[in-house]
PDB file of C-alpha atoms in Angstrom:
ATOM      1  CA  UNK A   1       0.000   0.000   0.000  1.00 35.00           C
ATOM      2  CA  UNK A   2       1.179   3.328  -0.483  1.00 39.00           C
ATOM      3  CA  UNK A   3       1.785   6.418   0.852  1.00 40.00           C
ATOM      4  CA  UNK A   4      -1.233   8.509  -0.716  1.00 41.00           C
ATOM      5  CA  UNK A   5      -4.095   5.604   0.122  1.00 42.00           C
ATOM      6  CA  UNK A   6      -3.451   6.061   3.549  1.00 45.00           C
ATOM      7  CA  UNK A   7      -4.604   9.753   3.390  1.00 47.00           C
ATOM      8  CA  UNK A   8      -7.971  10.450   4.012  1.00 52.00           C
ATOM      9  CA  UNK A   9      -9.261  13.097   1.962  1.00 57.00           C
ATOM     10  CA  UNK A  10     -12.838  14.743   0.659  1.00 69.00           C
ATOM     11  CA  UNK A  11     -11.078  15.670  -2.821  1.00 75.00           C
ATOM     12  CA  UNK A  12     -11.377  12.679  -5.589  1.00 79.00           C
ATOM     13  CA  UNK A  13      -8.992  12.398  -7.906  1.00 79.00           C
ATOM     14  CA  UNK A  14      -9.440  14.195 -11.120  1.00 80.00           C
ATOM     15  CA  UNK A  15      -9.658  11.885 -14.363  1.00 83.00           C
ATOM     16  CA  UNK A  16      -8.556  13.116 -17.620  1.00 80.00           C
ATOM     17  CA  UNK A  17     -10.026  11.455 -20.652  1.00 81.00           C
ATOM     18  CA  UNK A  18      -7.243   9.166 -22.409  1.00 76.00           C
ATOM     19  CA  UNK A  19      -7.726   9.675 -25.714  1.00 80.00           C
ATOM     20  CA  UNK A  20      -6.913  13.629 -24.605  1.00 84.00           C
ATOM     21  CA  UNK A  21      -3.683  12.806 -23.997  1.00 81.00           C
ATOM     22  CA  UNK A  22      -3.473  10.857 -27.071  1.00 81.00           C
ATOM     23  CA  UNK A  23      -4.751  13.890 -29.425  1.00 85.00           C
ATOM     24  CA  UNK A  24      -2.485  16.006 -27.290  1.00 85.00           C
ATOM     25  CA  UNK A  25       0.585  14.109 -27.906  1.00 83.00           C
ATOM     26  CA  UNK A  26      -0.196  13.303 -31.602  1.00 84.00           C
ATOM     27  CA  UNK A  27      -0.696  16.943 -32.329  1.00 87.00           C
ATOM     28  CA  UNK A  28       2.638  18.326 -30.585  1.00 86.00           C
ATOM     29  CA  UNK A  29       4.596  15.458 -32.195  1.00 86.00           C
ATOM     30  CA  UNK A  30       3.905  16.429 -35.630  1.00 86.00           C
ATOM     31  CA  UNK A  31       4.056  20.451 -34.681  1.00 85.00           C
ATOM     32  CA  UNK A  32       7.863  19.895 -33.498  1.00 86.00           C
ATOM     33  CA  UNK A  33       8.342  17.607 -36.276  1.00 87.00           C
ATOM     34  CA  UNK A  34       7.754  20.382 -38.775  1.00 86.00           C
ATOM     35  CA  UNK A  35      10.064  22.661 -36.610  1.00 86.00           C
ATOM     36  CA  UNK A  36      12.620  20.227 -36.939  1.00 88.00           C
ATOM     37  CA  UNK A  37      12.185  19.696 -40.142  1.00 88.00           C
ATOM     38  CA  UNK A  38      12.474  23.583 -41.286  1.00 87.00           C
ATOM     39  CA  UNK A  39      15.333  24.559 -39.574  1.00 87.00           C
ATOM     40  CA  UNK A  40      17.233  21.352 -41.042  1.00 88.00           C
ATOM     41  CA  UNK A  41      15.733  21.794 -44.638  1.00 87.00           C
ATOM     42  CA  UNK A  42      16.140  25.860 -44.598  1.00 85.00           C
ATOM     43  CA  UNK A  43      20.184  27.526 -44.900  1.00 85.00           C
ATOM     44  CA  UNK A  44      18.585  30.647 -43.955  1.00 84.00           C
ATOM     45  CA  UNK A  45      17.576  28.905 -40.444  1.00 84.00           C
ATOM     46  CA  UNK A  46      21.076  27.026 -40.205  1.00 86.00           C
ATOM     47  CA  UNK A  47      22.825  29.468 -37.402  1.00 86.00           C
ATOM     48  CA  UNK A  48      23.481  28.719 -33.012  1.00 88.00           C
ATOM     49  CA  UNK A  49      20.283  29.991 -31.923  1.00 84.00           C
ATOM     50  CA  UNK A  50      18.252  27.949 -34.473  1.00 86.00           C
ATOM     51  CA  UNK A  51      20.342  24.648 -33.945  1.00 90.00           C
ATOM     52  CA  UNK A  52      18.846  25.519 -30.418  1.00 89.00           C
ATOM     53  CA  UNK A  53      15.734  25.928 -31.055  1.00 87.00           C
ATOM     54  CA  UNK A  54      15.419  22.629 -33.089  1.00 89.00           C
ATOM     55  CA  UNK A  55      16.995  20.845 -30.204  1.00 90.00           C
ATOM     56  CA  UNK A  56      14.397  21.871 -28.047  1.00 88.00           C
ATOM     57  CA  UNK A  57      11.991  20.978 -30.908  1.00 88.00           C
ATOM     58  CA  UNK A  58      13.488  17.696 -31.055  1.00 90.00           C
ATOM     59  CA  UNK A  59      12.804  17.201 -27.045  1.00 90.00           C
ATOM     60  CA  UNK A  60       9.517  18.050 -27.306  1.00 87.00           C
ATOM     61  CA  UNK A  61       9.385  15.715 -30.379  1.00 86.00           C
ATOM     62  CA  UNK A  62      10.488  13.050 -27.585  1.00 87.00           C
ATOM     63  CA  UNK A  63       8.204  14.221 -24.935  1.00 85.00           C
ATOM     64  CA  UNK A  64       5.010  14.016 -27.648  1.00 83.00           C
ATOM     65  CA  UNK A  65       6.288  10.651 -28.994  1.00 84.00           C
ATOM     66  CA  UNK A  66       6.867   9.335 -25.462  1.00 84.00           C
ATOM     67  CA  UNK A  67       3.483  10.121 -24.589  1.00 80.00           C
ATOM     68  CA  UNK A  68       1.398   8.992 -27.366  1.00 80.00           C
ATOM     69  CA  UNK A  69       3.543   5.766 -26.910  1.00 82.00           C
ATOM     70  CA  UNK A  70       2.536   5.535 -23.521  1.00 79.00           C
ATOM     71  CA  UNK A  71      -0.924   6.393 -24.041  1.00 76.00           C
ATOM     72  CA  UNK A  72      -1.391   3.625 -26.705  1.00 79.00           C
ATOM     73  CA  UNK A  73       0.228   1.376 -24.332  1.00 80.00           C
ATOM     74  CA  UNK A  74      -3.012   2.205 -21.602  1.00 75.00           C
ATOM     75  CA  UNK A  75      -5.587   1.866 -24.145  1.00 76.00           C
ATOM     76  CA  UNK A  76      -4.402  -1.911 -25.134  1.00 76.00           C
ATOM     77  CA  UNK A  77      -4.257  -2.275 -21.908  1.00 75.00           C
ATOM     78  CA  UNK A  78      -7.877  -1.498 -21.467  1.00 73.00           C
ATOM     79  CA  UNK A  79      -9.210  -3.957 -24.007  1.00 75.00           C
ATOM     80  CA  UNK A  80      -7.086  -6.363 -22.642  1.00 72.00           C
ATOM     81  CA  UNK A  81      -4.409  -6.758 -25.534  1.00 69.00           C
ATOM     82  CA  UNK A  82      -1.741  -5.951 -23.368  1.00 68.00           C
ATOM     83  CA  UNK A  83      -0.819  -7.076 -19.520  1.00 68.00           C
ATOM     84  CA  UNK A  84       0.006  -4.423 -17.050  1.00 65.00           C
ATOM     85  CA  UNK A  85       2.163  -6.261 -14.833  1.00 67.00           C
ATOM     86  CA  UNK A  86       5.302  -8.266 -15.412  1.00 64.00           C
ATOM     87  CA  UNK A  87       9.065  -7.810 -15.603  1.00 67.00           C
ATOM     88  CA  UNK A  88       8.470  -6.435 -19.193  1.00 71.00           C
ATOM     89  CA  UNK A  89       5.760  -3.961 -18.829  1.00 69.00           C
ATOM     90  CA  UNK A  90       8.349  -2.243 -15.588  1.00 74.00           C
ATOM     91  CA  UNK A  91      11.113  -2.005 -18.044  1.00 78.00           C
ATOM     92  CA  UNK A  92       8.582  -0.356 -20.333  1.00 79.00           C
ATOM     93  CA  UNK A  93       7.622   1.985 -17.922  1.00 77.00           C
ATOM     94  CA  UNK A  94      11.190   2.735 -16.840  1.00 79.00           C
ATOM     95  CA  UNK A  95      12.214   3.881 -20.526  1.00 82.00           C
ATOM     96  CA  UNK A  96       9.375   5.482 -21.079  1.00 83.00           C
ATOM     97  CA  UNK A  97       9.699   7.067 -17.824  1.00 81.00           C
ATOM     98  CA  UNK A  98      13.710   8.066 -18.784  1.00 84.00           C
ATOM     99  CA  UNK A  99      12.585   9.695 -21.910  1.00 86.00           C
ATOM    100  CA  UNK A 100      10.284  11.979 -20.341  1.00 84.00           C
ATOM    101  CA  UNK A 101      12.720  13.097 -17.623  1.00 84.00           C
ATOM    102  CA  UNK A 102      15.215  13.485 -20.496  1.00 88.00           C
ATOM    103  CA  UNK A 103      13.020  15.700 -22.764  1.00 87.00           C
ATOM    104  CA  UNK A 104      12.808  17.327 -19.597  1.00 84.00           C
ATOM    105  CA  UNK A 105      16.093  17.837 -18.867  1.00 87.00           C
ATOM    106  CA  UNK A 106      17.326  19.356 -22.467  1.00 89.00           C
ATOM    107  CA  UNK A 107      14.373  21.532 -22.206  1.00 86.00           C
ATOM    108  CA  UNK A 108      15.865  23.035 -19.642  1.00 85.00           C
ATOM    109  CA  UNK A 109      19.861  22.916 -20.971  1.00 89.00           C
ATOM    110  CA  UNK A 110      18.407  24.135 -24.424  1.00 88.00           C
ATOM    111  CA  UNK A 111      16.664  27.578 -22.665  1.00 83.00           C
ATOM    112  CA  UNK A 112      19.699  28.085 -20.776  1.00 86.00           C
ATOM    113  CA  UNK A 113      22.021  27.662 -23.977  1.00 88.00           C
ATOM    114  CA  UNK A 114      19.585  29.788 -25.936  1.00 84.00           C
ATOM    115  CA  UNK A 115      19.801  32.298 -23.110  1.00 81.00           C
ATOM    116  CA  UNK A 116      23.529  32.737 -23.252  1.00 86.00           C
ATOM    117  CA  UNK A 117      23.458  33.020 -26.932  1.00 86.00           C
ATOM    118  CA  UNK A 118      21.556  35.579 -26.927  1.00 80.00           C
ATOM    119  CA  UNK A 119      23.245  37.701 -24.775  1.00 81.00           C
ATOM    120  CA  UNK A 120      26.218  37.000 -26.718  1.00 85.00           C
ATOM    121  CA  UNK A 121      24.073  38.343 -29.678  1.00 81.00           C
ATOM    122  CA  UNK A 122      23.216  41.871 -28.361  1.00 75.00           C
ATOM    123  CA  UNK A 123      25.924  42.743 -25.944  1.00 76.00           C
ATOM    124  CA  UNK A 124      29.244  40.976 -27.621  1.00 80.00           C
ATOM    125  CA  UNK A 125      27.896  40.987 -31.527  1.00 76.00           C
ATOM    126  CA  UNK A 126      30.995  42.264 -32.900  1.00 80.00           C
ATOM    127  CA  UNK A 127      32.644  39.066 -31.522  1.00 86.00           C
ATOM    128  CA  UNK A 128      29.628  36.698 -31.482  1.00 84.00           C
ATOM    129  CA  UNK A 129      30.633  34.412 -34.677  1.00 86.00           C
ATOM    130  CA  UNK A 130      34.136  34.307 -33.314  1.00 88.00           C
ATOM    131  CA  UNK A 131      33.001  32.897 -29.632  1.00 88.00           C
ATOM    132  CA  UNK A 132      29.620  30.886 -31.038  1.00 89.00           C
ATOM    133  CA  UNK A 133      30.688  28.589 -34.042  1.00 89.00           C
ATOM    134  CA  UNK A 134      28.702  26.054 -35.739  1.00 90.00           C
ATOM    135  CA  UNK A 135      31.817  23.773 -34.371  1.00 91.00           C
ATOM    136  CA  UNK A 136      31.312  24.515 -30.760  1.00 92.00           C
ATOM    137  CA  UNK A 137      27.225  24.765 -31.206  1.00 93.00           C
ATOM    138  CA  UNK A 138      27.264  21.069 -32.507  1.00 93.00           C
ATOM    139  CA  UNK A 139      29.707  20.295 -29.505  1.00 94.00           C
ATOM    140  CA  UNK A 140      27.300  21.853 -26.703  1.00 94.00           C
ATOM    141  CA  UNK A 141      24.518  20.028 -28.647  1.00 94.00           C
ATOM    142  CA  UNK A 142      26.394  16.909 -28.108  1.00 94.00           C
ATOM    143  CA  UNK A 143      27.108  17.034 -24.664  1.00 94.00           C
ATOM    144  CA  UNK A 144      23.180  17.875 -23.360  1.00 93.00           C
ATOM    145  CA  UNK A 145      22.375  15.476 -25.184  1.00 93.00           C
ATOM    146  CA  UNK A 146      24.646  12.824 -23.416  1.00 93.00           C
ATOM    147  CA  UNK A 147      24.564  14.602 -20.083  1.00 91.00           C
ATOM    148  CA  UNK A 148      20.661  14.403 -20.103  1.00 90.00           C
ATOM    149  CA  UNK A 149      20.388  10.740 -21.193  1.00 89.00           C
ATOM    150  CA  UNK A 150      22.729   9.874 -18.801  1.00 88.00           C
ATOM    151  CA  UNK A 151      21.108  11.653 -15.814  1.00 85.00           C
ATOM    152  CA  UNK A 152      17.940  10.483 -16.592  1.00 85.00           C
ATOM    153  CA  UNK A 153      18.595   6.426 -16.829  1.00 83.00           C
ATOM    154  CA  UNK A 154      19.997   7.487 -13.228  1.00 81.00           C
ATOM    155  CA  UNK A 155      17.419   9.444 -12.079  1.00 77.00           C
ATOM    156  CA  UNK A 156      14.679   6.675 -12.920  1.00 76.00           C
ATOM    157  CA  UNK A 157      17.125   3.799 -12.017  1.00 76.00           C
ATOM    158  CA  UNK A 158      17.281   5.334  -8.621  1.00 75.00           C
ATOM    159  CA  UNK A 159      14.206   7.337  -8.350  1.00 69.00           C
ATOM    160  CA  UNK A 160      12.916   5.856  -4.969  1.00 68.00           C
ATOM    161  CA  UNK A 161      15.139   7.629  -3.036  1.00 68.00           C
ATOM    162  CA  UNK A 162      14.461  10.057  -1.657  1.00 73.00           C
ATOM    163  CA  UNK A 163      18.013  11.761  -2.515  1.00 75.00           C
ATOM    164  CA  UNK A 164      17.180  11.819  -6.134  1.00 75.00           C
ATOM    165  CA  UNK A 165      13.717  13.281  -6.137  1.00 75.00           C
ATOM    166  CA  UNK A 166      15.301  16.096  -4.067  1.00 80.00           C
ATOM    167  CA  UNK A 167      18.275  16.580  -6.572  1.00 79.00           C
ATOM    168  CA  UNK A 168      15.646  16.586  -9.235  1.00 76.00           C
ATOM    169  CA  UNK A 169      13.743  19.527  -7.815  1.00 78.00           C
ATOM    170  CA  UNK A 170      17.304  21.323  -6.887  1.00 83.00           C
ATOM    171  CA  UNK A 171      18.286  20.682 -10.410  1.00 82.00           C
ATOM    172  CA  UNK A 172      14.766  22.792 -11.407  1.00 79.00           C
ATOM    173  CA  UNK A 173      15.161  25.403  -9.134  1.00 82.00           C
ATOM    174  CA  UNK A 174      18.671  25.550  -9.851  1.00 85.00           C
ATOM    175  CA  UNK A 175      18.242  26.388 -13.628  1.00 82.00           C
ATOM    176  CA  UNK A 176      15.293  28.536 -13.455  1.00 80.00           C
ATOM    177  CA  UNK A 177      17.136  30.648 -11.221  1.00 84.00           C
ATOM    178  CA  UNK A 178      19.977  30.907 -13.905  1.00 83.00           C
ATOM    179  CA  UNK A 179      17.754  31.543 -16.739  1.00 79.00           C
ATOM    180  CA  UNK A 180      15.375  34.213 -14.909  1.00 79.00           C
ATOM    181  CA  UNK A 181      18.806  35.935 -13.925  1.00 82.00           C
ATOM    182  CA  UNK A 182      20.188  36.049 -17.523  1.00 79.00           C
ATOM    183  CA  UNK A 183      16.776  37.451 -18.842  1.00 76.00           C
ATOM    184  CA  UNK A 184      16.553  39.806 -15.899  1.00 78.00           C
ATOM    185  CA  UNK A 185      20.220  41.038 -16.828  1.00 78.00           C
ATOM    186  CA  UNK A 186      20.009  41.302 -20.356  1.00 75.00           C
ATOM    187  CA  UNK A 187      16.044  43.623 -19.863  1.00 73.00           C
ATOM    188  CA  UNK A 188      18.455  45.663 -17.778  1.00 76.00           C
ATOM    189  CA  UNK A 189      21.313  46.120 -19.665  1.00 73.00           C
ATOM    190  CA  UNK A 190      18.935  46.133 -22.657  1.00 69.00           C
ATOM    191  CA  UNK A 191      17.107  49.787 -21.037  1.00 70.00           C
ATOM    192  CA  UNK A 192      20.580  51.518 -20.368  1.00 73.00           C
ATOM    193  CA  UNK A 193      22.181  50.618 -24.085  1.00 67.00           C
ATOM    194  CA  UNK A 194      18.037  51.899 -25.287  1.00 65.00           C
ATOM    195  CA  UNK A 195      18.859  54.669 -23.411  1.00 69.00           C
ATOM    196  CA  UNK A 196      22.345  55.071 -25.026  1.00 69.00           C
ATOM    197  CA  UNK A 197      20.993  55.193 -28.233  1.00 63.00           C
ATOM    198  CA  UNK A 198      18.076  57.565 -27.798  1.00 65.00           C
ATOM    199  CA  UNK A 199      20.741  60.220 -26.363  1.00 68.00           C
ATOM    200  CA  UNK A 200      22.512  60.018 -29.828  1.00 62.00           C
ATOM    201  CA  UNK A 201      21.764  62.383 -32.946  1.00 63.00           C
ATOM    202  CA  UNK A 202      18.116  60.737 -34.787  1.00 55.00           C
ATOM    203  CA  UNK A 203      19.888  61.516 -38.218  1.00 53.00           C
ATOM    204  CA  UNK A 204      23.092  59.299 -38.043  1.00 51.00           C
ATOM    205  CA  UNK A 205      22.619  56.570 -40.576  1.00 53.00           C
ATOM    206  CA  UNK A 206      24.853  54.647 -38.348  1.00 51.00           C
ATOM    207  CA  UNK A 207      22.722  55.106 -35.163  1.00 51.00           C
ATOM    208  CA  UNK A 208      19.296  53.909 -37.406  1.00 54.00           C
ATOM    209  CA  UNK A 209      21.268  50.627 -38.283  1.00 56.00           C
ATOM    210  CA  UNK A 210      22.441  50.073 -34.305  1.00 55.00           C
ATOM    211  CA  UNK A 211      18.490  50.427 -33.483  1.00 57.00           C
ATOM    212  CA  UNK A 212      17.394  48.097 -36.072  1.00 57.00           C
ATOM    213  CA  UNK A 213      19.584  46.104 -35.167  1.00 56.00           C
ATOM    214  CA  UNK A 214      18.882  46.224 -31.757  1.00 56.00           C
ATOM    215  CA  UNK A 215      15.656  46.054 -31.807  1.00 58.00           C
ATOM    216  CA  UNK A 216      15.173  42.678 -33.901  1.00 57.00           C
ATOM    217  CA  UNK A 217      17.975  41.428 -30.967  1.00 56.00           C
ATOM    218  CA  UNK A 218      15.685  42.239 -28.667  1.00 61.00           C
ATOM    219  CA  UNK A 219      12.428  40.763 -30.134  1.00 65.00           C
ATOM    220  CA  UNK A 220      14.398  37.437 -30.571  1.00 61.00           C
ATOM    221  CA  UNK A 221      14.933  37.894 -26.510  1.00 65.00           C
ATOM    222  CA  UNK A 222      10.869  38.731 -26.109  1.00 72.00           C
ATOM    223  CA  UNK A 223      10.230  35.600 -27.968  1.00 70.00           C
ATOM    224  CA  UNK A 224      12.407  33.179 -25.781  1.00 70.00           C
ATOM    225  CA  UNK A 225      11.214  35.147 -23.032  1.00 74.00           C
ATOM    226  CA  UNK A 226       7.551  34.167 -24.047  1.00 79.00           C
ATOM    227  CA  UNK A 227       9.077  30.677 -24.452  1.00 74.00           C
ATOM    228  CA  UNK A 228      10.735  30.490 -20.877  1.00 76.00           C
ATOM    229  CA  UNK A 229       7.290  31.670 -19.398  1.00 81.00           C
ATOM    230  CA  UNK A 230       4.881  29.035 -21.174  1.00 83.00           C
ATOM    231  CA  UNK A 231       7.545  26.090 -20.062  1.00 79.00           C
ATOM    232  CA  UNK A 232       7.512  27.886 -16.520  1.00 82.00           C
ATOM    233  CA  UNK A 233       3.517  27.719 -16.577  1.00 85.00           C
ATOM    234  CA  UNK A 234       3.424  24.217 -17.967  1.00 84.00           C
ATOM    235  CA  UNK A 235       6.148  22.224 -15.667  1.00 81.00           C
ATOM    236  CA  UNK A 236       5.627  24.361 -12.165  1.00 83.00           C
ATOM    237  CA  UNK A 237       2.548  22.083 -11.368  1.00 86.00           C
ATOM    238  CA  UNK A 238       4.074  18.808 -11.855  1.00 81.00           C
ATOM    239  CA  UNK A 239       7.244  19.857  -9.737  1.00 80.00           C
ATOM    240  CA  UNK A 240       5.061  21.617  -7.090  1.00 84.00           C
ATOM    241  CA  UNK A 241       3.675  18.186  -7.009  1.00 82.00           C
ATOM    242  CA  UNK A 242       7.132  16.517  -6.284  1.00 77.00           C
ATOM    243  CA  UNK A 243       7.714  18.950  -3.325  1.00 81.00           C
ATOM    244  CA  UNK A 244       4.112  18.247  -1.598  1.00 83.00           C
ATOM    245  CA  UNK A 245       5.246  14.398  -2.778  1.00 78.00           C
ATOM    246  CA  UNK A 246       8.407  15.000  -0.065  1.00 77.00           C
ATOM    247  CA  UNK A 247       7.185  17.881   2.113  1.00 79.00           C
ATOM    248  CA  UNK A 248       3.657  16.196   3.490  1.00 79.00           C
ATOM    249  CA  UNK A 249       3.082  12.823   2.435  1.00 72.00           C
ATOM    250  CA  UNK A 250       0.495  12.182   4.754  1.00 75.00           C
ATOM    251  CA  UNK A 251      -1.775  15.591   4.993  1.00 75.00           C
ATOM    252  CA  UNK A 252      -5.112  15.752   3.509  1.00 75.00           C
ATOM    253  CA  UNK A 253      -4.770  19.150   2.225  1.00 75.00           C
ATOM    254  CA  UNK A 254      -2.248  17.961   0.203  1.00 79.00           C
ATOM    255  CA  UNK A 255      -3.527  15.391  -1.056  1.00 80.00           C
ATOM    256  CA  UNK A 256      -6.067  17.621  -2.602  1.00 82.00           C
ATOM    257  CA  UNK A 257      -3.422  19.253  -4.664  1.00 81.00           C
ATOM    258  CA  UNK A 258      -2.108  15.897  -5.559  1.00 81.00           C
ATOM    259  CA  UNK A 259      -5.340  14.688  -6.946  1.00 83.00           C
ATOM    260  CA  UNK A 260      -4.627  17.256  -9.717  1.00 85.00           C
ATOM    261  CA  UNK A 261      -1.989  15.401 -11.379  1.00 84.00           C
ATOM    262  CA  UNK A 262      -3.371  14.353 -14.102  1.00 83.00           C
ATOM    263  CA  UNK A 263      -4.250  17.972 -15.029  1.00 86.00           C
ATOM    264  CA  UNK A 264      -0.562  18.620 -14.492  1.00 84.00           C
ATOM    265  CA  UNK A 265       0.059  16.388 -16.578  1.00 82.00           C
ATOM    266  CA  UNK A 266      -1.998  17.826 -19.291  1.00 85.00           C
ATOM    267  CA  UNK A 267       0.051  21.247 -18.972  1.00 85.00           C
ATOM    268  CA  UNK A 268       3.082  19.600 -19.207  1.00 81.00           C
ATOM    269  CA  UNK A 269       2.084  17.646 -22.647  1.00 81.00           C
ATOM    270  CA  UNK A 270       0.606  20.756 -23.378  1.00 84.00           C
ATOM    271  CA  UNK A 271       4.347  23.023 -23.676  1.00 81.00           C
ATOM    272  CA  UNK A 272       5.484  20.884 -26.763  1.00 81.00           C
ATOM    273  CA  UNK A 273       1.764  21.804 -28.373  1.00 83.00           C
ATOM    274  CA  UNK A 274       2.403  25.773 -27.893  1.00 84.00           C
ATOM    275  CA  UNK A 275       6.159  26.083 -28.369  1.00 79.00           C
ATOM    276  CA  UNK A 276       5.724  25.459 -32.262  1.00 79.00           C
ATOM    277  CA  UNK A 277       2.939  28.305 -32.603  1.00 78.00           C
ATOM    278  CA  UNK A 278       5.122  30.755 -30.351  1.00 78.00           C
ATOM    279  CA  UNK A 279       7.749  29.864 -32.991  1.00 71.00           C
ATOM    280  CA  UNK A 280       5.514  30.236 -35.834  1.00 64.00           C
ATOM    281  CA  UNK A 281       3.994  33.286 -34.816  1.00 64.00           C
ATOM    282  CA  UNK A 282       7.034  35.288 -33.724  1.00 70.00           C
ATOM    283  CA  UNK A 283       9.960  34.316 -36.616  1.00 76.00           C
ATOM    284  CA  UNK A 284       8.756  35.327 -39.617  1.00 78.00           C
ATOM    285  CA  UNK A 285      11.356  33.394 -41.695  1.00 79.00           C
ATOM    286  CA  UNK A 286      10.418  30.213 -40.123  1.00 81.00           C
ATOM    287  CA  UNK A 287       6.617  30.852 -41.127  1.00 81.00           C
ATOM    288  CA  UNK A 288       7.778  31.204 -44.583  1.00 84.00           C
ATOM    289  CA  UNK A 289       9.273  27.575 -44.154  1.00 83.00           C
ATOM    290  CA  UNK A 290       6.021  26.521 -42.677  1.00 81.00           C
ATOM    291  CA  UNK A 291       4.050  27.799 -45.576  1.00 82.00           C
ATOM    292  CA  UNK A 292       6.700  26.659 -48.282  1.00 82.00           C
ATOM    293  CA  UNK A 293       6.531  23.127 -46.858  1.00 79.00           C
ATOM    294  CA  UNK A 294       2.749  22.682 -46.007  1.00 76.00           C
ATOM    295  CA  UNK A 295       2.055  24.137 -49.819  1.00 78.00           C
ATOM    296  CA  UNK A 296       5.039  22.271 -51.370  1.00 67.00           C
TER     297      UNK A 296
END
């Protein structure tokens, strides 16, 4: 018996249709497939920051595949095709479970690489293609992506204890703290150089390039702002629902909040669905891609 069936609580848990989930997951997996797709099929899109964003693409492409996987798995399980039990159906669950808390993971790495080049971008452009090469871009790619499959065969080999689940939640705080502090930093720095440049002459033809260019550096930061804030919405939940998980196993109150997770989980299938149209919506180049390959 568990932990949570010992609690005694007036708050039922809150179902969430399956075949949701499975729409959900089918709809996000092609939407980052298309994003992956563009940015490797368009020259135009082949720089750092979009070799970033098509990671991130690709671990929501994982995160959608994962879960449509999974939900097809519970479905054949209901019409008895498929056993829920067994030595099998745990390992199963265990990869399953590792490519979710990888997806996760480079989610997080990818914002916080994105971040970095972008402040590289507006505040060091003269020397941004000398410090961010496609070499080194394909080597940071490289190592999230063995960093975060390693940590996460760890994590969900070992995720009992109760050392893990708390390095997990350290590990989210942790990065969102990084992340909100490079954003914060760059907004900041962002208002004094604005300031800079309104103090100059209006009728220097090198001033008007500086604020064009600044400005579309700074609408690429708004738009990975907007990104960082819809993966903050969407994840928060399910890792407020780890900390209740270690904070009060046995309370009632929280157990109210816990019977939520389902709908938690919605939100967090739900960030691979709106990433694409954020991406759509705010790059204009890479709804020209969109249009050029949906048309052929």
């Amino acid at each position: 018996m568990n932990a949570t069936s010992l609690n005694v609580t007036d708050c039922p848990e809150v179902k969430v249709p399956v075949p949701l989930f499975f729409i959900i997951g089918v709809v996000s997996l092609v939407e980052n497939l298309l994003v992956v797709i563009a940015v490797i099929s368009n020259r135009n899109l082949h720089s750092p920051m979009y070799c970033f964003i098509c990671s991130l693409a690709a671990f929501n492409t994982m995160a959608s595949l994962t879960k449509s996987w999974e939900n097809m798995m519970i479905l054949l399980a209901d019409v008895g095709k498929l056993q829920k039990t067994g030595l099998s159906a745990t390992r199963l669950d265990d990869l399953m479970d590792s490519l979710l808390c990888m997806s996760f993971m480079g989610s997080i790495f990818s914002f916080m690489a994105i971040a970095v080049d972008r402040y590289i971008t507006i505040f060091h452009a003269l020397r941004y293609h000398n410090i961010i090469t496609m070499r080194r871009t394909a080597a940071i790619l490289a190592l999230i992506w063995t960093v975060c499959g390693v940590s996460a065969l760890l994590m969900i080999r070992f995720f009992e204890s109760f050392f893990i689940m708390i390095c997990f939640v350290v590990f989210f705080m942790v990065s969102l703290s990084i992340i909100c502090f490079l954003y914060v930093y760059m907004f900041m720095l962002a208002r004094i150089h604005a300031q800079k440049i309104a103090s100059l002459p209006s009728g220097v033809p090198r001033c008007s390039r500086r604020q064009r260019r600044w400005g579309s550096s700074m609408r690429g930061v708004l738009t990975l702002t907007v990104l960082f804030g819809t993966f903050l919405v969407c994840w928060a939940p399910f890792f407020l629902h780890l900390i209740i998980i270690m904070v009060c196993p046995f309370n009632p109150y929280c157990e109210c909040y816990r019977s939520l997770f389902q709908l938690h989980v919605v939100l967090l299938m739900s960030h691979a669905l709106i990433d694409p149209a954020i991406y759509a919506f705010r790059c204009a180049e890479l709804r020209r891609t969109f249009r050029k390959m949906l048309l052929c």
